[in-house]
mmCIF file with all atom_site columns, C-alpha atoms in Angstrom:
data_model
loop_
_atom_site.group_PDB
_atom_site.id
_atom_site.type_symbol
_atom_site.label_atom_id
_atom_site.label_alt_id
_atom_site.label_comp_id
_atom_site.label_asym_id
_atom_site.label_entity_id
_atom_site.label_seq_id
_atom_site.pdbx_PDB_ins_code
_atom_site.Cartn_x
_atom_site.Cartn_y
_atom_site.Cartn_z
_atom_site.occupancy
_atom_site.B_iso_or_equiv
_atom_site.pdbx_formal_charge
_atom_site.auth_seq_id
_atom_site.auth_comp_id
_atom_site.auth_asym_id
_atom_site.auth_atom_id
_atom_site.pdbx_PDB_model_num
ATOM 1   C CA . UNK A 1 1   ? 13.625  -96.310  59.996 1.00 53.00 ? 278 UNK A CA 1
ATOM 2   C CA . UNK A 1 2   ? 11.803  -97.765  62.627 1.00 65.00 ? 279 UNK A CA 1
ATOM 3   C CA . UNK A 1 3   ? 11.540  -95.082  65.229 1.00 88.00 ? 280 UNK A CA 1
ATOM 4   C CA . UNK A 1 4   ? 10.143  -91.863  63.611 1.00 95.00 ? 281 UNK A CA 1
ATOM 5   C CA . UNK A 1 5   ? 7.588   -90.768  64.537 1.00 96.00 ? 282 UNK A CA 1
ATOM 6   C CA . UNK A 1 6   ? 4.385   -89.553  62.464 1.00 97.00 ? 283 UNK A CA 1
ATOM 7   C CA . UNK A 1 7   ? 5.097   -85.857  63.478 1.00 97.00 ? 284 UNK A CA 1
ATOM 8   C CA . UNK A 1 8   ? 8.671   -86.136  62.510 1.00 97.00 ? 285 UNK A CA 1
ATOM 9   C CA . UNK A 1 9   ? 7.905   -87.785  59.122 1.00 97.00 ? 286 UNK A CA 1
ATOM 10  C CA . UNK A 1 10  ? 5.458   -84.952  59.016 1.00 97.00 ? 287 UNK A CA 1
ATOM 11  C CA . UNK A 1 11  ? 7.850   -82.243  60.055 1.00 97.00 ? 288 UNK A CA 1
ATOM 12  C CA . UNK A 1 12  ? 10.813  -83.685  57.769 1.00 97.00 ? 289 UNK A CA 1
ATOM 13  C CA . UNK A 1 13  ? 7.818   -84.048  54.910 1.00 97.00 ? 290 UNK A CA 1
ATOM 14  C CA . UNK A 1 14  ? 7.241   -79.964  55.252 1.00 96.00 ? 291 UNK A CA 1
ATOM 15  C CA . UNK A 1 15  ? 10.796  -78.890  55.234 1.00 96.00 ? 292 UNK A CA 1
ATOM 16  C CA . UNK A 1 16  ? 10.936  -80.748  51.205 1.00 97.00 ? 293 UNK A CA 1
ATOM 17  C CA . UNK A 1 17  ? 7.399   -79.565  50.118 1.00 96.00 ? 294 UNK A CA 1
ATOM 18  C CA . UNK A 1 18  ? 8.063   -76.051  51.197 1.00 93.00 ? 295 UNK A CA 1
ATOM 19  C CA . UNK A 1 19  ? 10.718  -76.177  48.428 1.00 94.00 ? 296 UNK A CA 1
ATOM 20  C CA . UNK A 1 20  ? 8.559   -78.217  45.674 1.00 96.00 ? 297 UNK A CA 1
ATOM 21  C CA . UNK A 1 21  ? 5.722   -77.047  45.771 1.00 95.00 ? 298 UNK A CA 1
ATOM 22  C CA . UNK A 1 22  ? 6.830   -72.975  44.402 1.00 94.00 ? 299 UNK A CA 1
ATOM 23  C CA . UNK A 1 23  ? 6.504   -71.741  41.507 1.00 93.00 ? 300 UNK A CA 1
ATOM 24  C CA . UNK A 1 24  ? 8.022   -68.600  40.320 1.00 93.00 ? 301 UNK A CA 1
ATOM 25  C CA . UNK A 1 25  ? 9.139   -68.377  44.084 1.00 92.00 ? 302 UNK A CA 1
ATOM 26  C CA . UNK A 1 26  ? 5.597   -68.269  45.389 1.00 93.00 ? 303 UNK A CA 1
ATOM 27  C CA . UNK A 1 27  ? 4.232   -71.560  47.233 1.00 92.00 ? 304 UNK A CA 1
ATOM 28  C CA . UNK A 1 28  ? 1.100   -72.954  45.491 1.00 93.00 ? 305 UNK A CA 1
ATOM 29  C CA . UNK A 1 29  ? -2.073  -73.666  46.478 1.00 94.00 ? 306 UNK A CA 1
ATOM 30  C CA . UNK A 1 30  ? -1.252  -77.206  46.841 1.00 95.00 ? 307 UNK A CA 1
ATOM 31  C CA . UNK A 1 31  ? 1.131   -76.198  49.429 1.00 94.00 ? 308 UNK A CA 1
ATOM 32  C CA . UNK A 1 32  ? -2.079  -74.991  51.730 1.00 94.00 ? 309 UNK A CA 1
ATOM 33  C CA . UNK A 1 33  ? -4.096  -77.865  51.215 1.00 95.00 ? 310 UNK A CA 1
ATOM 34  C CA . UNK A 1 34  ? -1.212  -80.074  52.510 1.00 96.00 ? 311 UNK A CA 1
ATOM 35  C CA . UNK A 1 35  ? -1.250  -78.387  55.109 1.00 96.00 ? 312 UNK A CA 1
ATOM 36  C CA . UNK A 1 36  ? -4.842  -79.242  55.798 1.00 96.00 ? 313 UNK A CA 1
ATOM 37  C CA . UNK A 1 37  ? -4.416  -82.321  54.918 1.00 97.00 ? 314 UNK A CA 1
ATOM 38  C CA . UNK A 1 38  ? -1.590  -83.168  57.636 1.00 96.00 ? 315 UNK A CA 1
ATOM 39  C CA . UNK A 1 39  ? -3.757  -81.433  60.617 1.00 97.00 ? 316 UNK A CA 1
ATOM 40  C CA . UNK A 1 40  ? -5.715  -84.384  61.863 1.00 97.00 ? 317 UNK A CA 1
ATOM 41  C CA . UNK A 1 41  ? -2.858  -86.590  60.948 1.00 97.00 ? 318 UNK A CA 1
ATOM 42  C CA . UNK A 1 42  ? -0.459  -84.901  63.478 1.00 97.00 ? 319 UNK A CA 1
ATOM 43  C CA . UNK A 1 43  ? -3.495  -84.657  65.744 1.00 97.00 ? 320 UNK A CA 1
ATOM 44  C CA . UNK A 1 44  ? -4.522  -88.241  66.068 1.00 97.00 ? 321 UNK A CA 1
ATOM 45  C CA . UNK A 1 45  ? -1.184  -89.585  65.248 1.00 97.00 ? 322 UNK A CA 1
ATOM 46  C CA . UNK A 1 46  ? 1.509   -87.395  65.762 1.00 96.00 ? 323 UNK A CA 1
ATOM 47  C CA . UNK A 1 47  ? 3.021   -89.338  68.843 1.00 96.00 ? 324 UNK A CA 1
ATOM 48  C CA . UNK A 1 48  ? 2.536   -92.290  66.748 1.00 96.00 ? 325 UNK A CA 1
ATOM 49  C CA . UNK A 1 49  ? 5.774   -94.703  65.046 1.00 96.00 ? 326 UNK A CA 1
ATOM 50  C CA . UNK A 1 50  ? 5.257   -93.736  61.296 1.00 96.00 ? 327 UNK A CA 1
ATOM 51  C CA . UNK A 1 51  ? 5.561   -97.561  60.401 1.00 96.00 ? 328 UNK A CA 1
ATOM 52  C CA . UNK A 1 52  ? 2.931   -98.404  62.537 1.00 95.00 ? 329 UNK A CA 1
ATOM 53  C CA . UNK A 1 53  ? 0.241   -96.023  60.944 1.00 97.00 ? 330 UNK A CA 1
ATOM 54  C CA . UNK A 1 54  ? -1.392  -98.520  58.964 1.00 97.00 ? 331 UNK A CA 1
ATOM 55  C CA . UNK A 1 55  ? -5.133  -98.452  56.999 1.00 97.00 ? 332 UNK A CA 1
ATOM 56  C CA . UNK A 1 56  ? -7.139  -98.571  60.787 1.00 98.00 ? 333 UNK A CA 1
ATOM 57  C CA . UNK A 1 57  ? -5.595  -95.352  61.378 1.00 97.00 ? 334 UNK A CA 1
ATOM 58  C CA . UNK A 1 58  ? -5.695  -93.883  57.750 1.00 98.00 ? 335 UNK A CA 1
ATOM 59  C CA . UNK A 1 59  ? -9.454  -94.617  58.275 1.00 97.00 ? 336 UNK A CA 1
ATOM 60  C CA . UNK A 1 60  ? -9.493  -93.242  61.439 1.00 97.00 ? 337 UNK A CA 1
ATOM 61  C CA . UNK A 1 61  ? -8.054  -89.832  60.160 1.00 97.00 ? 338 UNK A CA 1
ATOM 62  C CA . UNK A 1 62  ? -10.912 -90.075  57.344 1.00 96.00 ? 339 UNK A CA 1
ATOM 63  C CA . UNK A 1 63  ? -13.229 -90.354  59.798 1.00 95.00 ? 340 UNK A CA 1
ATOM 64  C CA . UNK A 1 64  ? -11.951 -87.230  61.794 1.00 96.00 ? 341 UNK A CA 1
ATOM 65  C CA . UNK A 1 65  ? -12.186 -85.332  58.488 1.00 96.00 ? 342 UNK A CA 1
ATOM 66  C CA . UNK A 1 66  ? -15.784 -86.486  57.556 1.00 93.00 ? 343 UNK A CA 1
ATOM 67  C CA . UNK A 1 67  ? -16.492 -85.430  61.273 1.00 93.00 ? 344 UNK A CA 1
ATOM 68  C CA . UNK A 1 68  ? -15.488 -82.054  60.828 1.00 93.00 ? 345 UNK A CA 1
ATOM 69  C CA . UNK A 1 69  ? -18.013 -81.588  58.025 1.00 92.00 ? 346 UNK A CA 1
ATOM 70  C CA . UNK A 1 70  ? -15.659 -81.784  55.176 1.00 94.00 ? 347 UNK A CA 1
ATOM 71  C CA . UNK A 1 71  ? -17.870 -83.164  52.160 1.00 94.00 ? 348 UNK A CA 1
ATOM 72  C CA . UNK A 1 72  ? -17.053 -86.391  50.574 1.00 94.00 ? 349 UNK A CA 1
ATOM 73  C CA . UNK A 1 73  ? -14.513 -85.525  47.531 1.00 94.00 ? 350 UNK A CA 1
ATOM 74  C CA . UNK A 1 74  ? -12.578 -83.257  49.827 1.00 95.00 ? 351 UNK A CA 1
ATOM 75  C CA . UNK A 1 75  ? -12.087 -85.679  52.385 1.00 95.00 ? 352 UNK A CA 1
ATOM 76  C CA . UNK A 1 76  ? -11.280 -88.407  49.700 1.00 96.00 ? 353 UNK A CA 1
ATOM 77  C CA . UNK A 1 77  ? -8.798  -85.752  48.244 1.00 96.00 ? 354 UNK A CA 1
ATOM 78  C CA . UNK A 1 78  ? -7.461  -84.837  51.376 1.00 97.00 ? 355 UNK A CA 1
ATOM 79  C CA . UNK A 1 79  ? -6.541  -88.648  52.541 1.00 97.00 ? 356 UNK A CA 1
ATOM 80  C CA . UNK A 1 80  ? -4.782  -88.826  48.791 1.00 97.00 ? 357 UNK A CA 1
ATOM 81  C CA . UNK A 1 81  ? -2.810  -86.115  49.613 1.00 98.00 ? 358 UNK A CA 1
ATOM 82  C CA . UNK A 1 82  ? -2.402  -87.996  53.783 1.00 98.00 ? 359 UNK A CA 1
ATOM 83  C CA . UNK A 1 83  ? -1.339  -91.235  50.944 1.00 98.00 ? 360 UNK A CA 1
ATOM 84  C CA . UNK A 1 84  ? 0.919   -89.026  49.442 1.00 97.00 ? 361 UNK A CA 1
ATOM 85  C CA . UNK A 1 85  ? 3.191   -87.921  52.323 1.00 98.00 ? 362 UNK A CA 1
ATOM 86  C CA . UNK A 1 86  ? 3.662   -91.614  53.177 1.00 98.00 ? 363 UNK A CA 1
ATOM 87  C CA . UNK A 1 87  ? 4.667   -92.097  49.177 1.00 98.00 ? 364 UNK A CA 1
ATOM 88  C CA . UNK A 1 88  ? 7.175   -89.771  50.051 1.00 97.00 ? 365 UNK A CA 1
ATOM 89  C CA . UNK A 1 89  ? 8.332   -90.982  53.240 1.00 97.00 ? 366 UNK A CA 1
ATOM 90  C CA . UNK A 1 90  ? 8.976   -94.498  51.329 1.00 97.00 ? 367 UNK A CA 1
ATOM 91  C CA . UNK A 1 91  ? 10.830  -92.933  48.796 1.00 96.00 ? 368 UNK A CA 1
ATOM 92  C CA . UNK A 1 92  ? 13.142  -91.151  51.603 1.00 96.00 ? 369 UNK A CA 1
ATOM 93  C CA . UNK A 1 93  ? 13.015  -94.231  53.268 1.00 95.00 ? 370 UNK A CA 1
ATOM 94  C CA . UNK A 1 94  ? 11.276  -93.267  56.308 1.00 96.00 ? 371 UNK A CA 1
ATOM 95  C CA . UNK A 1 95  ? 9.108   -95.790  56.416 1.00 96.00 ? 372 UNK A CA 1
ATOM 96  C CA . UNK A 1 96  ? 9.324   -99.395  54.737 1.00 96.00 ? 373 UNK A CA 1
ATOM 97  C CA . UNK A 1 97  ? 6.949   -99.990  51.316 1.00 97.00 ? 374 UNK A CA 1
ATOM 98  C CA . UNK A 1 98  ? 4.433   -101.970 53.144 1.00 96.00 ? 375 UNK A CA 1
ATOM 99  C CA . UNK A 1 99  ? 3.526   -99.105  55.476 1.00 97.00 ? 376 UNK A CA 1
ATOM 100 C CA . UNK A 1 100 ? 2.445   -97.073  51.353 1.00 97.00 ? 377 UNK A CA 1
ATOM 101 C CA . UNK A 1 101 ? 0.928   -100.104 50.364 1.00 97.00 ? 378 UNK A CA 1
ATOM 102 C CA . UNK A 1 102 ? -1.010  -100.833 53.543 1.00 97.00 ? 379 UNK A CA 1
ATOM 103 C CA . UNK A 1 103 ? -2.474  -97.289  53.099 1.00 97.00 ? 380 UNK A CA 1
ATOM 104 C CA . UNK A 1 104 ? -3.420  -98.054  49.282 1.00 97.00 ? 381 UNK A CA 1
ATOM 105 C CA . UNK A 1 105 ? -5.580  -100.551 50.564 1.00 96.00 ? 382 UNK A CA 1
ATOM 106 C CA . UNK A 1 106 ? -8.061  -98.204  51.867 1.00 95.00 ? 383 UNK A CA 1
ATOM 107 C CA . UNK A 1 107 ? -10.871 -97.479  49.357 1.00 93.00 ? 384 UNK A CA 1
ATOM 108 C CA . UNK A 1 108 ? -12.524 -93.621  48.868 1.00 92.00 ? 385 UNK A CA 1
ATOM 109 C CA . UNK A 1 109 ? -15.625 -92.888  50.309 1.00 87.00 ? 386 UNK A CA 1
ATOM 110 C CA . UNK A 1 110 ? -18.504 -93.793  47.855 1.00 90.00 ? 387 UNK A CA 1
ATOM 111 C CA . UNK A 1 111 ? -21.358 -91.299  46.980 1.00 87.00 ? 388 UNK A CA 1
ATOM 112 C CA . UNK A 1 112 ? -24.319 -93.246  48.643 1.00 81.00 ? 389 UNK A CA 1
ATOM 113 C CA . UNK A 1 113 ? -22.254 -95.380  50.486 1.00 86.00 ? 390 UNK A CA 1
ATOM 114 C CA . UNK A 1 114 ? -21.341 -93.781  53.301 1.00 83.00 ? 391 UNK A CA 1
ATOM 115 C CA . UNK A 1 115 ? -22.375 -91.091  55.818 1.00 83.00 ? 392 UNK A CA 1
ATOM 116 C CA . UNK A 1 116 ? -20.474 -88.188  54.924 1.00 84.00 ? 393 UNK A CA 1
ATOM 117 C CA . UNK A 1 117 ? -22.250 -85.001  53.201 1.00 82.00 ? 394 UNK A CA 1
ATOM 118 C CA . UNK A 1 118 ? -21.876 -84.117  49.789 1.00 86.00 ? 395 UNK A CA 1
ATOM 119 C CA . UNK A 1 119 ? -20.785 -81.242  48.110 1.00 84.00 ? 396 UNK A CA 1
ATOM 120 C CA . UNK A 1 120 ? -23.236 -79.165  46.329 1.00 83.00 ? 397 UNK A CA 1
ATOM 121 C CA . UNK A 1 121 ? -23.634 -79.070  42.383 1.00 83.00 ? 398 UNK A CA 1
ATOM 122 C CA . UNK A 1 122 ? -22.178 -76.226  40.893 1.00 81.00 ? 399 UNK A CA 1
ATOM 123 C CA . UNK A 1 123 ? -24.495 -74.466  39.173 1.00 84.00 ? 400 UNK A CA 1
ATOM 124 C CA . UNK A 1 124 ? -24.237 -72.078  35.776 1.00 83.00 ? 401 UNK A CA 1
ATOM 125 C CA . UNK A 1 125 ? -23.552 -68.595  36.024 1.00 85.00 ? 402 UNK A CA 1
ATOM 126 C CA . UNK A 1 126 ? -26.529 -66.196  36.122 1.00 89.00 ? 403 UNK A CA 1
ATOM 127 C CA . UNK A 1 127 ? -26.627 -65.210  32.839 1.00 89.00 ? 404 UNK A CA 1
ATOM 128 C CA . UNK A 1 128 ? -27.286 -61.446  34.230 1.00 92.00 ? 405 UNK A CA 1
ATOM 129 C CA . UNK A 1 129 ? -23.695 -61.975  35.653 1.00 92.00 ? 406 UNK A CA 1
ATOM 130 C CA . UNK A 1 130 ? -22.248 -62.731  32.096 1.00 90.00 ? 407 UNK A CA 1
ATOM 131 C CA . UNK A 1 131 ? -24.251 -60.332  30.222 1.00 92.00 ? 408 UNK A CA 1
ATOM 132 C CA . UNK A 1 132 ? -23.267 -57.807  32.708 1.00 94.00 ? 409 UNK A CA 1
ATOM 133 C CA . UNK A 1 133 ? -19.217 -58.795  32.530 1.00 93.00 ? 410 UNK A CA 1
ATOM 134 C CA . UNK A 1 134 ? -19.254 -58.867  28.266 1.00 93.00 ? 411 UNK A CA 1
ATOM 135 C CA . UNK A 1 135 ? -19.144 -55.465  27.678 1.00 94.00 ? 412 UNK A CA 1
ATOM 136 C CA . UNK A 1 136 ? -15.832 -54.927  29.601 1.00 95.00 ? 413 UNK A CA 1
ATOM 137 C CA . UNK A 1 137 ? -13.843 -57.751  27.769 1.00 94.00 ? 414 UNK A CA 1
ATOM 138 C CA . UNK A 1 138 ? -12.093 -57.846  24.881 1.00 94.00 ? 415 UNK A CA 1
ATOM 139 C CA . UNK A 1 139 ? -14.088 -59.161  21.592 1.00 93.00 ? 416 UNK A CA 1
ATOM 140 C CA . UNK A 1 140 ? -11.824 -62.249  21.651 1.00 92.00 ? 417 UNK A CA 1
ATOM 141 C CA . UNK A 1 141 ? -12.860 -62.863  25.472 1.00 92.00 ? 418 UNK A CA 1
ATOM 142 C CA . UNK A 1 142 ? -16.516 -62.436  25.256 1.00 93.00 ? 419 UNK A CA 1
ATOM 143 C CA . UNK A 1 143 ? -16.439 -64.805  21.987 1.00 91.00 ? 420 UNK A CA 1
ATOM 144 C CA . UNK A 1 144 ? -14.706 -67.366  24.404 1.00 91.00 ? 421 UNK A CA 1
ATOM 145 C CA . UNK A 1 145 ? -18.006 -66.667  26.704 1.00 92.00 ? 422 UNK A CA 1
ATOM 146 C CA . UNK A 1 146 ? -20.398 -66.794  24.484 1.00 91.00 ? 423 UNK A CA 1
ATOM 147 C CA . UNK A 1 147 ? -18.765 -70.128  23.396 1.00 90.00 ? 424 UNK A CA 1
ATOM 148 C CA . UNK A 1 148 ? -18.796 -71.845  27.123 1.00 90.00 ? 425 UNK A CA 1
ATOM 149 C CA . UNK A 1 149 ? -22.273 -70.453  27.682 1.00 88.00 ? 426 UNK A CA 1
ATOM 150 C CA . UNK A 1 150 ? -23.730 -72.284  24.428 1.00 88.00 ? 427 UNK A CA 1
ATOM 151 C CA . UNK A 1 151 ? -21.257 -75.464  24.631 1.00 88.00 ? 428 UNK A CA 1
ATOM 152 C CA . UNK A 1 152 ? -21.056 -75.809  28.410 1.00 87.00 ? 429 UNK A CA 1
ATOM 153 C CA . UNK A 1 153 ? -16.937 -75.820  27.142 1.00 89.00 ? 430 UNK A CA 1
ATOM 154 C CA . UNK A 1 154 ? -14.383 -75.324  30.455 1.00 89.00 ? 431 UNK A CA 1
ATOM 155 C CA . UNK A 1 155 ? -12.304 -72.508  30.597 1.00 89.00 ? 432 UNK A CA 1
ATOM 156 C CA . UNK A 1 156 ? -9.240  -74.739  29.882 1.00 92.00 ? 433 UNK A CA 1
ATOM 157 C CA . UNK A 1 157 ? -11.060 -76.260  26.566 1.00 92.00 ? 434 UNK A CA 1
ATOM 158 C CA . UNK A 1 158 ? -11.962 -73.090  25.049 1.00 92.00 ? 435 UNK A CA 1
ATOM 159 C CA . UNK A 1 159 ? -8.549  -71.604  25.112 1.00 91.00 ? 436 UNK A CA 1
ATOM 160 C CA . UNK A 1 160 ? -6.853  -74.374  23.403 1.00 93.00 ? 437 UNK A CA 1
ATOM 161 C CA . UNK A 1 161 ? -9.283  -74.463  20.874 1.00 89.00 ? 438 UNK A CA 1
ATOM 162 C CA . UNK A 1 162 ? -7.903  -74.218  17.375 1.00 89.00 ? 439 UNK A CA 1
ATOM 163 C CA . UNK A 1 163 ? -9.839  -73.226  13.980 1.00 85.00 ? 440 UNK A CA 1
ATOM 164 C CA . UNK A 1 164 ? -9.051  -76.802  12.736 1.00 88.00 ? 441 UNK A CA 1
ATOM 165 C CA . UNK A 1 165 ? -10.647 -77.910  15.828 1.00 86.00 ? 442 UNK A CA 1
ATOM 166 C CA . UNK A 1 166 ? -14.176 -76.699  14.223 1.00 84.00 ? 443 UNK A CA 1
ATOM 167 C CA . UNK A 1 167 ? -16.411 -78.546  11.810 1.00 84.00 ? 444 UNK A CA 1
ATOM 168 C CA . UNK A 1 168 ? -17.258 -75.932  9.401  1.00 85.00 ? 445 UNK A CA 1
ATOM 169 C CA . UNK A 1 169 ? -18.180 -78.662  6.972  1.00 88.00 ? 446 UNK A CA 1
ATOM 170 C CA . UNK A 1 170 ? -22.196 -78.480  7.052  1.00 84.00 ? 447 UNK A CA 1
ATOM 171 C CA . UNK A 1 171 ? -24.836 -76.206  7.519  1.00 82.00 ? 448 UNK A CA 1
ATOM 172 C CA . UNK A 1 172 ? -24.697 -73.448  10.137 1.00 69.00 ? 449 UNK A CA 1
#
């Protein structure tokens, strides 16, 4: 356990998430930002003994990431996913538990709290962009548009959507 390094916890951590994270034999998207994640972790640390990466260094590696002008929920994602590896490493038993725990300690950056930029809003759709997409959908699809655009409903929320699921109780 005790002498592996961060870039061979890394390196043994990529040959089992190439594998996990396919589906129908194509890697996901999740797969990339792991891979993102990892950079300035093999950068600052790579030469380093995994069980001596501790919060300082998770920090550190936070810091690297606010630096190069990620925003503050992608950096806070992308040290979940730099958490993550190390879950992984415990459960292969890499690395003892307390390194894990160590690295729970270490709170997200807060929105006002710290220095780091934030992302910007997203913002509504023109509606000239969905009044110009409608007429090429089906009528079940532009109902479904219609419906987000008046409810501010996701994507995900309208397609489950069930006729049971509406109130048609009162007045219209």
């Amino acid at each position: 356990q005790s002498d592996v390094s961060v870039a061979e916890l890394l390196a043994a951590f990529w040959n089992w998430a190439d594998t996990y994270y396919v589906r129908d034999g194509n890697p996901t998207k999740e797969l990339k930002s792991l891979r993102e994640a990892i950079r300035p972790l093999k950068k600052l640390y790579g030469h380093t003994n995994a069980c001596e990466f501790g919060p300082i260094a998770l920090k550190a590696v936070r810091q690297s990431m606010a630096d190069s002008g990620w925003c503050r929920t992608h950096t806070n994602h992308q040290i979940n996913r730099v958490r993550r590896v190390f879950k992984w490493a415990v459960e292969s038993e890499l690395v003892p538990p307390s390194v894990y725990h160590g690295l729970q300690a270490v709170a997200g950056l807060k929105r006002g709290r710290c220095e780091v930029r934030e992302s910007e809003p997203v913002k509504p759709v023109p509606a000239a962009f969905v009044e110009a997409v409608i007429p090429h959908v089906s009528a079940q699809v532009a109902t479904m548009i219609r419906l987000q655009e008046l409810t501010g409903m996701r994507p995900g929320e309208v397609v489950i959507m069930r006729g049971c699921d509406i109130d048609t109780t009162g007045e219209l």
